[in-house]
Every structure is written in structure tokens, then in C-alpha cells.
PDB file of C-alpha atoms in Angstrom:
ATOM      1  CA  MET W   1     -11.084  17.250 -19.821  1.00 76.00           C
ATOM      2  CA  THR W   2     -14.324  18.379 -19.686  1.00 84.00           C
ATOM      3  CA  THR W   3     -15.198  21.851 -21.561  1.00 82.00           C
ATOM      4  CA  THR W   4     -16.175  22.984 -18.072  1.00 76.00           C
ATOM      5  CA  ARG W   5     -12.917  22.097 -16.488  1.00 84.00           C
ATOM      6  CA  HIS W   6     -11.323  23.678 -19.305  1.00 87.00           C
ATOM      7  CA  SER W   7     -13.071  27.004 -19.071  1.00 93.00           C
ATOM      8  CA  GLU W   8     -12.448  27.186 -15.493  1.00 93.00           C
ATOM      9  CA  ILE W   9      -8.336  26.826 -15.972  1.00 94.00           C
ATOM     10  CA  HIS W  10      -8.700  28.990 -18.720  1.00 96.00           C
ATOM     11  CA  ALA W  11     -10.222  31.767 -16.454  1.00 96.00           C
ATOM     12  CA  LEU W  12      -8.100  31.193 -13.679  1.00 96.00           C
ATOM     13  CA  VAL W  13      -4.732  31.587 -16.113  1.00 98.00           C
ATOM     14  CA  GLN W  14      -6.646  35.108 -17.273  1.00 98.00           C
ATOM     15  CA  SER W  15      -7.360  36.016 -13.439  1.00 98.00           C
ATOM     16  CA  PHE W  16      -3.638  35.339 -12.738  1.00 97.00           C
ATOM     17  CA  GLU W  17      -2.728  37.537 -15.498  1.00 98.00           C
ATOM     18  CA  ASP W  18      -4.968  40.559 -14.647  1.00 98.00           C
ATOM     19  CA  ALA W  19      -3.633  40.372 -11.185  1.00 98.00           C
ATOM     20  CA  PHE W  20      -0.109  40.364 -12.330  1.00 97.00           C
ATOM     21  CA  ASN W  21      -0.743  43.597 -14.718  1.00 98.00           C
ATOM     22  CA  ALA W  22      -2.483  45.226 -11.754  1.00 97.00           C
ATOM     23  CA  HIS W  23       0.961  44.747  -9.599  1.00 97.00           C
ATOM     24  CA  ASP W  24      -1.435  43.388  -6.986  1.00 98.00           C
ATOM     25  CA  PRO W  25       0.916  40.952  -4.664  1.00 98.00           C
ATOM     26  CA  VAL W  26      -2.368  40.065  -2.551  1.00 98.00           C
ATOM     27  CA  ALA W  27      -4.467  39.217  -5.840  1.00 98.00           C
ATOM     28  CA  LEU W  28      -1.554  37.412  -7.239  1.00 97.00           C
ATOM     29  CA  GLY W  29      -0.862  35.153  -3.741  1.00 97.00           C
ATOM     30  CA  GLY W  30      -5.024  34.195  -3.753  1.00 97.00           C
ATOM     31  CA  HIS W  31      -4.397  31.917  -6.998  1.00 98.00           C
ATOM     32  CA  PHE W  32      -2.158  29.724  -4.558  1.00 98.00           C
ATOM     33  CA  ALA W  33      -3.075  27.065  -2.057  1.00 98.00           C
ATOM     34  CA  ALA W  34      -2.028  27.967   1.798  1.00 98.00           C
ATOM     35  CA  ASP W  35       0.381  25.262   1.296  1.00 97.00           C
ATOM     36  CA  SER W  36       1.883  25.402  -1.716  1.00 98.00           C
ATOM     37  CA  LEU W  37       5.218  25.827  -3.372  1.00 98.00           C
ATOM     38  CA  TRP W  38       6.455  28.576  -5.783  1.00 98.00           C
ATOM     39  CA  THR W  39       9.494  29.505  -7.743  1.00 98.00           C
ATOM     40  CA  ASN W  40       9.264  32.716  -9.137  1.00 96.00           C
ATOM     41  CA  ALA W  41      11.293  33.790 -12.843  1.00 93.00           C
ATOM     42  CA  LEU W  42      14.526  34.662 -10.826  1.00 92.00           C
ATOM     43  CA  GLY W  43      14.660  31.206  -8.829  1.00 95.00           C
ATOM     44  CA  ARG W  44      13.460  32.676  -5.353  1.00 97.00           C
ATOM     45  CA  ARG W  45      11.454  29.502  -3.718  1.00 98.00           C
ATOM     46  CA  VAL W  46       8.499  29.902  -1.171  1.00 98.00           C
ATOM     47  CA  ARG W  47       6.089  27.924   0.290  1.00 98.00           C
ATOM     48  CA  GLY W  48       2.792  28.841   1.021  1.00 98.00           C
ATOM     49  CA  ARG W  49       0.485  31.365   0.114  1.00 98.00           C
ATOM     50  CA  ASP W  50       1.560  33.794   2.749  1.00 98.00           C
ATOM     51  CA  ALA W  51       5.162  33.235   1.496  1.00 98.00           C
ATOM     52  CA  VAL W  52       3.872  33.990  -1.990  1.00 98.00           C
ATOM     53  CA  ILE W  53       2.004  37.215  -0.721  1.00 98.00           C
ATOM     54  CA  VAL W  54       5.418  38.507   0.850  1.00 98.00           C
ATOM     55  CA  LEU W  55       7.409  37.661  -2.292  1.00 98.00           C
ATOM     56  CA  ASN W  56       5.225  39.462  -4.333  1.00 97.00           C
ATOM     57  CA  GLU W  57       5.213  42.506  -2.163  1.00 97.00           C
ATOM     58  CA  GLU W  58       9.216  42.875  -2.515  1.00 97.00           C
ATOM     59  CA  VAL W  59       9.282  42.189  -6.239  1.00 95.00           C
ATOM     60  CA  MET W  60       6.203  43.686  -7.542  1.00 95.00           C
ATOM     61  CA  PRO W  61       7.481  47.243  -7.152  1.00 95.00           C
ATOM     62  CA  LYS W  62      10.400  46.526  -9.182  1.00 94.00           C
ATOM     63  CA  LEU W  63       7.887  45.209 -11.810  1.00 93.00           C
ATOM     64  CA  ALA W  64       5.762  48.731 -12.015  1.00 94.00           C
ATOM     65  CA  ASP W  65       6.426  48.958 -15.767  1.00 94.00           C
ATOM     66  CA  ALA W  66       5.828  45.138 -16.597  1.00 95.00           C
ATOM     67  CA  TYR W  67       3.057  43.862 -18.024  1.00 97.00           C
ATOM     68  CA  ALA W  68       2.046  40.594 -19.593  1.00 97.00           C
ATOM     69  CA  ARG W  69      -0.068  38.803 -21.853  1.00 98.00           C
ATOM     70  CA  TYR W  70      -0.358  34.939 -20.626  1.00 98.00           C
ATOM     71  CA  ARG W  71      -1.768  32.262 -23.351  1.00 97.00           C
ATOM     72  CA  VAL W  72      -2.532  28.375 -22.368  1.00 97.00           C
ATOM     73  CA  ALA W  73      -0.329  26.739 -24.186  1.00 97.00           C
ATOM     74  CA  GLU W  74      -0.997  23.103 -22.851  1.00 96.00           C
ATOM     75  CA  VAL W  75      -3.196  21.629 -20.382  1.00 96.00           C
ATOM     76  CA  LEU W  76      -2.437  18.079 -18.719  1.00 96.00           C
ATOM     77  CA  GLU W  77      -5.126  16.541 -16.880  1.00 95.00           C
ATOM     78  CA  ILE W  78      -3.708  14.440 -14.157  1.00 96.00           C
ATOM     79  CA  ARG W  79      -6.650  13.907 -12.335  1.00 95.00           C
ATOM     80  CA  PRO W  80     -10.218  15.248 -12.501  1.00 94.00           C
ATOM     81  CA  ASP W  81      -9.122  17.415  -9.395  1.00 95.00           C
ATOM     82  CA  VAL W  82      -5.536  17.991 -10.474  1.00 97.00           C
ATOM     83  CA  VAL W  83      -4.193  19.965 -13.875  1.00 97.00           C
ATOM     84  CA  ALA W  84      -0.918  21.148 -14.965  1.00 97.00           C
ATOM     85  CA  VAL W  85      -1.046  24.014 -16.991  1.00 98.00           C
ATOM     86  CA  HIS W  86       1.957  25.100 -19.457  1.00 97.00           C
ATOM     87  CA  VAL W  87       1.457  29.277 -19.980  1.00 98.00           C
ATOM     88  CA  ALA W  88       3.092  31.187 -22.505  1.00 97.00           C
ATOM     89  CA  GLN W  89       3.802  34.871 -21.379  1.00 97.00           C
ATOM     90  CA  THR W  90       4.359  37.548 -23.784  1.00 97.00           C
ATOM     91  CA  PRO W  91       5.679  41.177 -22.958  1.00 97.00           C
ATOM     92  CA  ALA W  92       2.841  43.937 -23.400  1.00 98.00           C
ATOM     93  CA  ASP W  93       2.469  47.188 -22.452  1.00 97.00           C
ATOM     94  CA  ALA W  94      -0.048  49.093 -20.004  1.00 95.00           C
ATOM     95  CA  ASP W  95      -2.967  48.811 -22.673  1.00 95.00           C
ATOM     96  CA  GLY W  96      -1.847  44.939 -23.698  1.00 95.00           C
ATOM     97  CA  ALA W  97      -0.191  45.725 -27.079  1.00 96.00           C
ATOM     98  CA  PRO W  98       2.990  43.746 -27.818  1.00 96.00           C
ATOM     99  CA  ALA W  99       6.408  45.349 -26.410  1.00 96.00           C
ATOM    100  CA  GLU W 100       9.753  44.188 -26.275  1.00 93.00           C
ATOM    101  CA  GLY W 101      11.631  42.460 -23.934  1.00 91.00           C
ATOM    102  CA  PRO W 102      11.952  38.455 -22.903  1.00 93.00           C
ATOM    103  CA  GLY W 103       9.143  36.701 -22.689  1.00 94.00           C
ATOM    104  CA  GLY W 104       8.301  33.865 -19.785  1.00 96.00           C
ATOM    105  CA  SER W 105       7.370  30.012 -19.688  1.00 97.00           C
ATOM    106  CA  ALA W 106       5.488  28.796 -16.516  1.00 98.00           C
ATOM    107  CA  VAL W 107       3.973  25.593 -15.415  1.00 98.00           C
ATOM    108  CA  TYR W 108       1.028  25.750 -12.990  1.00 98.00           C
ATOM    109  CA  VAL W 109       0.006  22.732 -10.965  1.00 98.00           C
ATOM    110  CA  PHE W 110      -3.799  23.476 -10.112  1.00 97.00           C
ATOM    111  CA  ALA W 111      -5.701  21.460  -7.563  1.00 97.00           C
ATOM    112  CA  ARG W 112      -9.238  21.631  -6.837  1.00 96.00           C
ATOM    113  CA  GLY W 113      -9.952  21.912  -3.016  1.00 95.00           C
ATOM    114  CA  GLU W 114     -12.132  23.593  -0.535  1.00 94.00           C
ATOM    115  CA  GLU W 115     -11.181  26.971  -1.701  1.00 94.00           C
ATOM    116  CA  GLY W 116     -11.850  25.979  -5.568  1.00 95.00           C
ATOM    117  CA  TRP W 117      -8.675  25.494  -7.905  1.00 96.00           C
ATOM    118  CA  ARG W 118      -5.516  26.859  -6.812  1.00 97.00           C
ATOM    119  CA  ILE W 119      -1.993  26.607  -7.611  1.00 98.00           C
ATOM    120  CA  VAL W 120      -0.474  23.970  -5.813  1.00 98.00           C
ATOM    121  CA  VAL W 121       2.948  24.272  -7.408  1.00 98.00           C
ATOM    122  CA  GLY W 122       4.251  26.735  -9.869  1.00 98.00           C
ATOM    123  CA  GLN W 123       7.676  27.486 -11.516  1.00 98.00           C
ATOM    124  CA  ASN W 124       8.218  30.890 -13.802  1.00 96.00           C
ATOM    125  CA  THR W 125      11.008  31.203 -16.270  1.00 96.00           C
ATOM    126  CA  ILE W 126      12.238  33.961 -17.963  1.00 94.00           C
ATOM    127  CA  ALA W 127      12.543  32.942 -21.826  1.00 90.00           C
ATOM    128  CA  ALA W 128      14.731  34.520 -24.220  1.00 72.00           C
ATOM    129  CA  ALA W 129      13.765  36.965 -26.537  1.00 59.00           C
TER     130      ALA W 129
END
């Protein structure tokens, strides 16, 4: 994977973390392709960016006190325009300091299209503390 593509992927994951920590369902949804598949940490499956936004509008108020730090654990280049990214999520407080609680493990498949890099398939899993 080129250094540029690697930097782009890390920036996307950071942007996703920022949107989560801002509790912004629209910003979170903006990371997804229009026709994407997403399964959240509670096993709720939705299809499409609009459905991701609606789901996050429902879920984010319940996570108003939840914050996390995302770390790219591994990147697999499938093709130059498709990458799979494993992300380790650790709980944090509002200032970004480590906090108690379960973490998460996510896999995002990013594809580069007309809108740039977007998540086309994603799965988030609660990891045991």
C-alpha cells in the first residue's frame, strides 16, 4: 500500500472517531457509501448511508457519555481502490483519557469511488474488557 493511501485511511479512521466522539449521526453516516452494509456493536444491520444515519440518530443519544479512541490495527489492501481495515477501539473520557469499560473491534471495508473513500461494509463488535 502506498504511503499516501495509508495516510488517507488513517485520516478516515480518525475522522470516524471524531464523528463518534462528537455524537454526530450525520457526520458518522457521511463516512459510508450510499449503498453500504453496516452492522453495529449490538448486531443491528442496515443497508445504505441514509439507514446508517437513521440508526445513529436513534443510538447516539444513548451513548451521550461514551467516547472512544480508534487505532488502526491492520490494513489489508484488496485492490488499490479497496482496503479492509481492522480498528481497535478503546473507551475514553470526554478529554480522551483512558476510561473503564469494554472496548470494541471493528472491520471497515473502504472503497474509493466518486465521493472518495467510503465504508462499503462495516461490522463493529464489543470486545471483552
